[in-house]
JSON list of C-alpha atoms in Angstrom, two decimals:
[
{"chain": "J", "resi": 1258, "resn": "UNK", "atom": "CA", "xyz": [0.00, 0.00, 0.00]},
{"chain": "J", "resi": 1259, "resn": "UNK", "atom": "CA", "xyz": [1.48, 3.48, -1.12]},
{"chain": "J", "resi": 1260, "resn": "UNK", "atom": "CA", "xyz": [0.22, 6.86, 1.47]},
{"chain": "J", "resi": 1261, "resn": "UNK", "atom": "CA", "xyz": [0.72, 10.29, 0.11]},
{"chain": "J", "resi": 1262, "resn": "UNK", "atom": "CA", "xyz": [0.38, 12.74, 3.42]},
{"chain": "J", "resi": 1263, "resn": "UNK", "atom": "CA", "xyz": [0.10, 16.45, 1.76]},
{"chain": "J", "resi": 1264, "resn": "UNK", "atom": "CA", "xyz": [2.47, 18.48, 4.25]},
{"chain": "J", "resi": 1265, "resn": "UNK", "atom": "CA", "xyz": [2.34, 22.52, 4.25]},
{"chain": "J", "resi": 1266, "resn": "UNK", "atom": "CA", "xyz": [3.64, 24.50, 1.20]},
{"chain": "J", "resi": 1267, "resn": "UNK", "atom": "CA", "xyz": [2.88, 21.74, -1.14]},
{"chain": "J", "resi": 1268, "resn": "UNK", "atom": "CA", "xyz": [5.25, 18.65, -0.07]},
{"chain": "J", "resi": 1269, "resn": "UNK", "atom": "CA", "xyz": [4.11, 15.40, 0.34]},
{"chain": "J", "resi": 1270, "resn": "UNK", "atom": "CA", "xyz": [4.85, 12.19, 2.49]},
{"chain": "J", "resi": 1271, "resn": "UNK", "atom": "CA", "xyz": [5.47, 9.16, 0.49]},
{"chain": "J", "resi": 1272, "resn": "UNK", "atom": "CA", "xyz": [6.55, 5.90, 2.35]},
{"chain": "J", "resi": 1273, "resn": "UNK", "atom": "CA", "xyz": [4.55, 2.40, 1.85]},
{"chain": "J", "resi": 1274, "resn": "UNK", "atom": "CA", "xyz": [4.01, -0.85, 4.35]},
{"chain": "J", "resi": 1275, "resn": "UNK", "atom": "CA", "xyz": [6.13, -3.36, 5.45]},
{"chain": "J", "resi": 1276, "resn": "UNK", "atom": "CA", "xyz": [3.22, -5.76, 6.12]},
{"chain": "J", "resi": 1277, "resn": "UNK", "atom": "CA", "xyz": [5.05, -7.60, 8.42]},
{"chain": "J", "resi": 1278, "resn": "UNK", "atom": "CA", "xyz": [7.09, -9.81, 6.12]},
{"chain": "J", "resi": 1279, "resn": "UNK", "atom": "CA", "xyz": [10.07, -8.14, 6.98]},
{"chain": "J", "resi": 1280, "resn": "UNK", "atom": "CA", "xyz": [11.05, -10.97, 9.69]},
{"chain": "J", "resi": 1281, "resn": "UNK", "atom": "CA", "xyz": [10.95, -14.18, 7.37]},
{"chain": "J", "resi": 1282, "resn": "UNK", "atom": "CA", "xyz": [12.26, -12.42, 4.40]},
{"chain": "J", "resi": 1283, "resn": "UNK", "atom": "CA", "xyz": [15.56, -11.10, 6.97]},
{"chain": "J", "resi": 1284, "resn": "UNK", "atom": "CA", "xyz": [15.94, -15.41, 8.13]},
{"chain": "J", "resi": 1285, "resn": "UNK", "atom": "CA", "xyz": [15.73, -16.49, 4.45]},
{"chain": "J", "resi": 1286, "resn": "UNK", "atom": "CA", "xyz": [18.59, -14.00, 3.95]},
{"chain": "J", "resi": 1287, "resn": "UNK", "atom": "CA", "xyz": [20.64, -15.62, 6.33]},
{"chain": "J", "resi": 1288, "resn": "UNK", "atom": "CA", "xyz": [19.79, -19.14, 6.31]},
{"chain": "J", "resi": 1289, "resn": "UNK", "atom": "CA", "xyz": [20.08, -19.13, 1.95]},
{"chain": "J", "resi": 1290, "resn": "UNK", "atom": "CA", "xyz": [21.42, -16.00, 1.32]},
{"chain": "J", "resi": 1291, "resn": "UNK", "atom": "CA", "xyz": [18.59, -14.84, -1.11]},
{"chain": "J", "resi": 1292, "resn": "UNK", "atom": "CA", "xyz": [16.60, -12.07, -0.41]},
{"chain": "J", "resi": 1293, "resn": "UNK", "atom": "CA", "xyz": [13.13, -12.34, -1.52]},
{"chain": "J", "resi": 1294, "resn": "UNK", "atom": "CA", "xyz": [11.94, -9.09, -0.41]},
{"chain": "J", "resi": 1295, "resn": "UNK", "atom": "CA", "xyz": [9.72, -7.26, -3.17]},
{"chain": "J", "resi": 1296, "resn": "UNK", "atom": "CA", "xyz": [10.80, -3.32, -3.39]},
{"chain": "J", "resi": 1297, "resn": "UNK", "atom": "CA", "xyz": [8.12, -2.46, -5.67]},
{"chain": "J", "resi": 1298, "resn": "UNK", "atom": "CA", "xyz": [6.33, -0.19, -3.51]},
{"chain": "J", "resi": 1299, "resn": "UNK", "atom": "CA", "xyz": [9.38, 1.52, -2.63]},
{"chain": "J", "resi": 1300, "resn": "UNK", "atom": "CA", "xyz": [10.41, 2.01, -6.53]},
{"chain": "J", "resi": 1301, "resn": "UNK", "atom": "CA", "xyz": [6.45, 3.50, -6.95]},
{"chain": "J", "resi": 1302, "resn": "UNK", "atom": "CA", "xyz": [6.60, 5.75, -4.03]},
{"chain": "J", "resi": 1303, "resn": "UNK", "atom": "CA", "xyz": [10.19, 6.99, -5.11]},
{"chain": "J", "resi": 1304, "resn": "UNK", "atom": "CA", "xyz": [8.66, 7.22, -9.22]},
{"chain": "J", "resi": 1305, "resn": "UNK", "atom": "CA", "xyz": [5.65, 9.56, -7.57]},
{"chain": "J", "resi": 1306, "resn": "UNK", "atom": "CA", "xyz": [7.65, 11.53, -5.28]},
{"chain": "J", "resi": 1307, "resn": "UNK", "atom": "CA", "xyz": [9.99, 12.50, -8.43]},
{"chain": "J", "resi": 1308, "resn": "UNK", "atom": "CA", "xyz": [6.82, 13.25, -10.08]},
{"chain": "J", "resi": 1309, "resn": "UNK", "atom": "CA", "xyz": [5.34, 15.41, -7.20]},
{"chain": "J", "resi": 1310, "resn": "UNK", "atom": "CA", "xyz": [8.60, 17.47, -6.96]},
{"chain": "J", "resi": 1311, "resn": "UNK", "atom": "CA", "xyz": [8.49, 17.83, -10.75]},
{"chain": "J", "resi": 1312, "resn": "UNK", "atom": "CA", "xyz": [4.85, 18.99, -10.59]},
{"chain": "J", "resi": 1313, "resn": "UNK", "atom": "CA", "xyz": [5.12, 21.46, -7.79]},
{"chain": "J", "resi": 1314, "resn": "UNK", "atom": "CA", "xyz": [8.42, 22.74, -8.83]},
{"chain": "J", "resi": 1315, "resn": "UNK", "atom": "CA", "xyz": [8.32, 22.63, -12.28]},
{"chain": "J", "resi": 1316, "resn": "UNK", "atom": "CA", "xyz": [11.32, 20.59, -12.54]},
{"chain": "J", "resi": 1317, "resn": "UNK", "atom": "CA", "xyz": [11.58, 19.01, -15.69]},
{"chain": "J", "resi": 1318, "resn": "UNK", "atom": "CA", "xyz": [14.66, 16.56, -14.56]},
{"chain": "J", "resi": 1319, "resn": "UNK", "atom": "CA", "xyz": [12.40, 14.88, -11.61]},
{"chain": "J", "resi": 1320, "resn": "UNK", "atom": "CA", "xyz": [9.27, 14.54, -13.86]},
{"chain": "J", "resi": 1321, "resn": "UNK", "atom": "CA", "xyz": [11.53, 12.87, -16.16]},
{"chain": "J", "resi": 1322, "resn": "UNK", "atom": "CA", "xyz": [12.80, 10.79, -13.46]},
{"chain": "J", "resi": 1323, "resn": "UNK", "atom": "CA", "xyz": [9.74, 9.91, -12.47]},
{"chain": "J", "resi": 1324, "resn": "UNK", "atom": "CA", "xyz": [7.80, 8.86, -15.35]},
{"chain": "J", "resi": 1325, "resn": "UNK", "atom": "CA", "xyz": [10.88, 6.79, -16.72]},
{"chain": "J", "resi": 1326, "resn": "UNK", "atom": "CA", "xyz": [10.98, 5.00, -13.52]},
{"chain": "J", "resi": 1327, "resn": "UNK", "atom": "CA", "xyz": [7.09, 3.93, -13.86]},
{"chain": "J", "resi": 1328, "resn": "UNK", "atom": "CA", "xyz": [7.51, 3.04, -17.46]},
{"chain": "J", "resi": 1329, "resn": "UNK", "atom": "CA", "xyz": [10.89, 0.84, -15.41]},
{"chain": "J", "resi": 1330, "resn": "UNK", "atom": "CA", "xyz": [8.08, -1.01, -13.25]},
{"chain": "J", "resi": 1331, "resn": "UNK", "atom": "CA", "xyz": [6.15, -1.64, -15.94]},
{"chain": "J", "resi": 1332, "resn": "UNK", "atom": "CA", "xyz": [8.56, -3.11, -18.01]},
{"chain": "J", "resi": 1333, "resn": "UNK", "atom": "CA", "xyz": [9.89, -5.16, -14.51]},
{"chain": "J", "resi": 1334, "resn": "UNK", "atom": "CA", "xyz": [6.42, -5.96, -14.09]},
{"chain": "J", "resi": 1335, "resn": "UNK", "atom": "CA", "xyz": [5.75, -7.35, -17.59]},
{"chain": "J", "resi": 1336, "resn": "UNK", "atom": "CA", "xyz": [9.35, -9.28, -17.97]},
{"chain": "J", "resi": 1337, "resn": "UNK", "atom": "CA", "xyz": [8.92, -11.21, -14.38]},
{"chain": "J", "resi": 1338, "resn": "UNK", "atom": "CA", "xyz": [11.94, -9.56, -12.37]},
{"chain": "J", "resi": 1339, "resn": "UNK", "atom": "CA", "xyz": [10.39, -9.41, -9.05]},
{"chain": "J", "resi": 1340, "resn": "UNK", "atom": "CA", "xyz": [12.11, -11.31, -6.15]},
{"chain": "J", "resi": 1341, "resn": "UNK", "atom": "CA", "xyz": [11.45, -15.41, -6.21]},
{"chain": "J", "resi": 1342, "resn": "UNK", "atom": "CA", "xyz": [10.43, -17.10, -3.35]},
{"chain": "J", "resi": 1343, "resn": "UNK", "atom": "CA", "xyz": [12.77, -19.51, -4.20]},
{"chain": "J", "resi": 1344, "resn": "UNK", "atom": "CA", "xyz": [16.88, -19.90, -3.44]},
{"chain": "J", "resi": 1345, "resn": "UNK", "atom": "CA", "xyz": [19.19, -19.34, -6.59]},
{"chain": "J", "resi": 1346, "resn": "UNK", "atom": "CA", "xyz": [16.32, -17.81, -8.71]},
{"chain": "J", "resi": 1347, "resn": "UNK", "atom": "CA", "xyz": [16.08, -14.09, -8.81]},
{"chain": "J", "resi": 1348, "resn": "UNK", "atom": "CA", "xyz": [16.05, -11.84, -5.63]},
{"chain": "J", "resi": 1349, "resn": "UNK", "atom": "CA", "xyz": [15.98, -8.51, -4.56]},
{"chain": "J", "resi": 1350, "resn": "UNK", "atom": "CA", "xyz": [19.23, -7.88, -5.66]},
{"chain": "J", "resi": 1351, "resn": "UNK", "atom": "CA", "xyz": [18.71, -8.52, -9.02]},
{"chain": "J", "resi": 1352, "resn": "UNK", "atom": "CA", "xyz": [15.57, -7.17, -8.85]},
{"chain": "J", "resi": 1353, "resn": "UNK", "atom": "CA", "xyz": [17.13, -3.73, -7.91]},
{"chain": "J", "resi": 1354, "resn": "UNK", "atom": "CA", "xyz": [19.51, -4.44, -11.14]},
{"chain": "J", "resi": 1355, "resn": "UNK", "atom": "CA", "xyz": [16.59, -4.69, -13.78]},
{"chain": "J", "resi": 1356, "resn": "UNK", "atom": "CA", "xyz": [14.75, -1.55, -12.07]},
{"chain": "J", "resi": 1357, "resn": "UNK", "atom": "CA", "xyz": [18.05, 0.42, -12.61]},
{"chain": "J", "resi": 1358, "resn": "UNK", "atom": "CA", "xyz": [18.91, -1.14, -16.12]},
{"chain": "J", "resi": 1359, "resn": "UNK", "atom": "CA", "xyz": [15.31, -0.16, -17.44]},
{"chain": "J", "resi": 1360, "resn": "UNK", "atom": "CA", "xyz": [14.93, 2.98, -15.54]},
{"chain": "J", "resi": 1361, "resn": "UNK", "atom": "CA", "xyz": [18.69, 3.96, -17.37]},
{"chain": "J", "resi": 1362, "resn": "UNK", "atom": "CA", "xyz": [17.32, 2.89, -20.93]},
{"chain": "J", "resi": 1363, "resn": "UNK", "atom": "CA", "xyz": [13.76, 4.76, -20.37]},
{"chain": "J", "resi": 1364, "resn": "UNK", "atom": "CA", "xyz": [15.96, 7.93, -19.11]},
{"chain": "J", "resi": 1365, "resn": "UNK", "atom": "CA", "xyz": [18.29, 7.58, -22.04]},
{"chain": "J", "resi": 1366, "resn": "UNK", "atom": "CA", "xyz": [15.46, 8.32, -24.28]},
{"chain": "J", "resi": 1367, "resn": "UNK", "atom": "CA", "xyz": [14.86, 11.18, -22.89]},
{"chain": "J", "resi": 1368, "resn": "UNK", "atom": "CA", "xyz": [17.99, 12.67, -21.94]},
{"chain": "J", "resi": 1369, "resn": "UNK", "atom": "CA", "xyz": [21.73, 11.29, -23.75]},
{"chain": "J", "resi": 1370, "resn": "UNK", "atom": "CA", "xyz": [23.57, 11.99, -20.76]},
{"chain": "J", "resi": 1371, "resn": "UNK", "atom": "CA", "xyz": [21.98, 8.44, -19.05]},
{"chain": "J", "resi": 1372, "resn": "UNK", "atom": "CA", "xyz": [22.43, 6.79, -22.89]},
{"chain": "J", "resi": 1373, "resn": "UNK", "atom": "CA", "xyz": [26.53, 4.99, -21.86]},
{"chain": "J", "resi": 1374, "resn": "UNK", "atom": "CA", "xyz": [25.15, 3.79, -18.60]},
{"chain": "J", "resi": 1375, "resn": "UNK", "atom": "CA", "xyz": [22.25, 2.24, -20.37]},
{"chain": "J", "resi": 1376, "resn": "UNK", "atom": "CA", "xyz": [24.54, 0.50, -22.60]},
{"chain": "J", "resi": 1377, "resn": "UNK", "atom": "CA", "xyz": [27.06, -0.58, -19.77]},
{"chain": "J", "resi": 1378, "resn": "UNK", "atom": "CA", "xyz": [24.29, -2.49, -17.50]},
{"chain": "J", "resi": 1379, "resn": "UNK", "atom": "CA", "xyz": [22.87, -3.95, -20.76]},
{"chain": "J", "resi": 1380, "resn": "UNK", "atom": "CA", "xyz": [25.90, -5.34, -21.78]},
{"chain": "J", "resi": 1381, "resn": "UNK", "atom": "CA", "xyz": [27.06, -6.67, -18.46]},
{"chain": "J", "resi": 1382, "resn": "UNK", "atom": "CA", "xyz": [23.76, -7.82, -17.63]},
{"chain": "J", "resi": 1383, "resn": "UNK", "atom": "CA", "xyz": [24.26, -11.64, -17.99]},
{"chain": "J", "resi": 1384, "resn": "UNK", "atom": "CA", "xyz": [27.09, -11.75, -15.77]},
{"chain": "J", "resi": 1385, "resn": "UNK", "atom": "CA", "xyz": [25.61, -8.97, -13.06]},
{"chain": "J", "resi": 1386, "resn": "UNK", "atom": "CA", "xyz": [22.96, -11.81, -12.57]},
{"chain": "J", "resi": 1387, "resn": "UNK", "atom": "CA", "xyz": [24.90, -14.79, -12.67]},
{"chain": "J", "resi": 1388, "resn": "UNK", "atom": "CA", "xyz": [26.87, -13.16, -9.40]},
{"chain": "J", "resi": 1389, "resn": "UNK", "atom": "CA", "xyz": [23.52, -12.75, -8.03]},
{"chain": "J", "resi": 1390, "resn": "UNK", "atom": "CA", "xyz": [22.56, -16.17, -8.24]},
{"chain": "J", "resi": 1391, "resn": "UNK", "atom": "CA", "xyz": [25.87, -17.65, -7.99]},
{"chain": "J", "resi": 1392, "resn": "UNK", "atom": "CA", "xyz": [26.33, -16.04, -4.33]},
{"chain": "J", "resi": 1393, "resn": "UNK", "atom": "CA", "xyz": [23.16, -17.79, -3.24]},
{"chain": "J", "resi": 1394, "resn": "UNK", "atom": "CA", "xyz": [22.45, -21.14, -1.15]},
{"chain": "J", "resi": 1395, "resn": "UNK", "atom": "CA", "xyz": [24.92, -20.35, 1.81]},
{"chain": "J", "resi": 1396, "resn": "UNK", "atom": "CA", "xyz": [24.25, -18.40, 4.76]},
{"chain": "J", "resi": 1397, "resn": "UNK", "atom": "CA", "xyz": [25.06, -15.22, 5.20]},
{"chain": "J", "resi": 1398, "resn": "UNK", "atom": "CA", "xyz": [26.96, -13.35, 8.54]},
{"chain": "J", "resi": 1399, "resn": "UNK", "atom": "CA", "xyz": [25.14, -9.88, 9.11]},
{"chain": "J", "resi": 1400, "resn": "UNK", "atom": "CA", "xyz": [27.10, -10.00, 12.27]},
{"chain": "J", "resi": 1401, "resn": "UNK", "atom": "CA", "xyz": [23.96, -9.10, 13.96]},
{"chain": "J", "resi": 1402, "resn": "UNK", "atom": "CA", "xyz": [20.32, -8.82, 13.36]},
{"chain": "J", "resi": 1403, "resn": "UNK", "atom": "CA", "xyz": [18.55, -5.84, 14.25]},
{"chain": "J", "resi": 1404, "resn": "UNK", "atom": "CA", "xyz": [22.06, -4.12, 14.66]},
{"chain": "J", "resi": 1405, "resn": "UNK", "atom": "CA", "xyz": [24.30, -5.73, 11.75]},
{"chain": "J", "resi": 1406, "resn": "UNK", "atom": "CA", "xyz": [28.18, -4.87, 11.34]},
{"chain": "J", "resi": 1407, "resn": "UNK", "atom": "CA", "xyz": [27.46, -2.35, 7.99]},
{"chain": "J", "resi": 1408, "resn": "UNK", "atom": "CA", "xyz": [30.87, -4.04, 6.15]},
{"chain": "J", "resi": 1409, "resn": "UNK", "atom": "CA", "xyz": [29.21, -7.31, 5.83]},
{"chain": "J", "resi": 1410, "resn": "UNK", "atom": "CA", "xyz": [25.71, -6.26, 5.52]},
{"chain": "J", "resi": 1411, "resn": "UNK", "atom": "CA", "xyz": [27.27, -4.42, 2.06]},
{"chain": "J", "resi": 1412, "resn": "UNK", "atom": "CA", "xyz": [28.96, -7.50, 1.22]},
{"chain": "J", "resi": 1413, "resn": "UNK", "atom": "CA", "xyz": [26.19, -9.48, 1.57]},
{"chain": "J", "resi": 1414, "resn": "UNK", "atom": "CA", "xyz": [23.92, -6.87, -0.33]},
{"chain": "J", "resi": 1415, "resn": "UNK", "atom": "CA", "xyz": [26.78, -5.92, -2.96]},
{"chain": "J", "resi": 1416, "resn": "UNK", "atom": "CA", "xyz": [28.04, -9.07, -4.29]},
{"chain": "J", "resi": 1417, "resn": "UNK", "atom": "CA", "xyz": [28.71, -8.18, -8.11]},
{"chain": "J", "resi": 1418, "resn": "UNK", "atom": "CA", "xyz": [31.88, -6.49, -8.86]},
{"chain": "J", "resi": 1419, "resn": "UNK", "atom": "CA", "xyz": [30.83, -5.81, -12.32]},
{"chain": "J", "resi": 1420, "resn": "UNK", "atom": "CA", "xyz": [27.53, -3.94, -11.33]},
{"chain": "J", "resi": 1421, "resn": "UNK", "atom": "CA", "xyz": [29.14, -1.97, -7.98]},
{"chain": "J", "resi": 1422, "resn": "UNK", "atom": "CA", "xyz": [31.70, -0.70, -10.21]},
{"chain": "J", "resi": 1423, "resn": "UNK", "atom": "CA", "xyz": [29.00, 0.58, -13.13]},
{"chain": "J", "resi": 1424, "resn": "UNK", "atom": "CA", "xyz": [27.41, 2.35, -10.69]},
{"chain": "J", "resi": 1425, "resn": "UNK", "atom": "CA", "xyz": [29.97, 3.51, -8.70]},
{"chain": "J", "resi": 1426, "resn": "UNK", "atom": "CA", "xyz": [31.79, 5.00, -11.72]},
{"chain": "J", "resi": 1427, "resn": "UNK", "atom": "CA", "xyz": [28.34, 7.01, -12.02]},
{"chain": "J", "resi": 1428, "resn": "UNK", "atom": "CA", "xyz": [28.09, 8.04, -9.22]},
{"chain": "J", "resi": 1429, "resn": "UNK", "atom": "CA", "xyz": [30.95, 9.55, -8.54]}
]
């Protein structure tokens, strides 16, 4: 469930429910090492807050950024890259790949700046998600559970060199 609060001079509130799933999706984590947790409310309630700052702001950038990224969920949607239930089938993390390789290729139609990075996680795609499925089936150390040791939690949540590196270079 996605909740838009209006706040005063025209923001807004976005944030969406856990549902309580949190819990067994966290032990499957650690027991298998996949992830199975489903972001796609948080990728729609990031895709309408880019829209409501583009609206009230007139910011051509974040509307762009926001309508790309629904077209993204669509196309995740349509293609089957949600998170499996199952061990060594897709997870979150490659989940959160496919959301960022679509959202770069809807992006790059709009603006050429986004076109290279497009290209990069296309090309690299098979191997980005062969080291997401290839690091699953073994536990994982969090070293902790409601308070983890960050380093490992990365690990854990960062295991493709070829991806970090794409978007690091991007980011930076």
């Amino acid at each position: 469930m996605l909740s838009i609060v209006p706040l005063l001079a025209g923001g807004g509130l976005f944030e969406t429910g856990a549902g309580g799933s949190a819990p067994k999706h966290v032990q499957q984590f650690i027991r298998e090492g996949h992830l199975r947790w489903d972001s796609l409310g948080e990728y729609l309630a990031i895709a309408v807050s880019f829209e409501h700052m583009g609206e009230t702001y007139n910011h051509k950038t974040a509307l762009d950024l926001g309508q790309s990224l629904n077209q993204a969920i669509q196309r995740l949607l349509e293609n089957r890259k949600s998170p499996s239930r199952r061990v060594n089938e897709l997870d979150n993390r490659a989940s959160n790949f496919y959301i960022s390789l679509y959202w770069a290729e809807f992006m790059a139609m709009r603006n050429p700046a986004y076109q290279q990075l497009a290209i990069d996680l296309k090309n690299a795609r098979h191997d980005i998600v062969n080291d997401f499925k290839s690091c699953q089936g073994k536990s994982v150390d969090l070293g902790g559970y409601y308070k983890f040791d960050p380093i490992k939690a990365d690990q854990s949540m960062r295991p493709s060199k070829i991806y970090n590196d794409i978007i690091d270079r991007y980011l930076s």
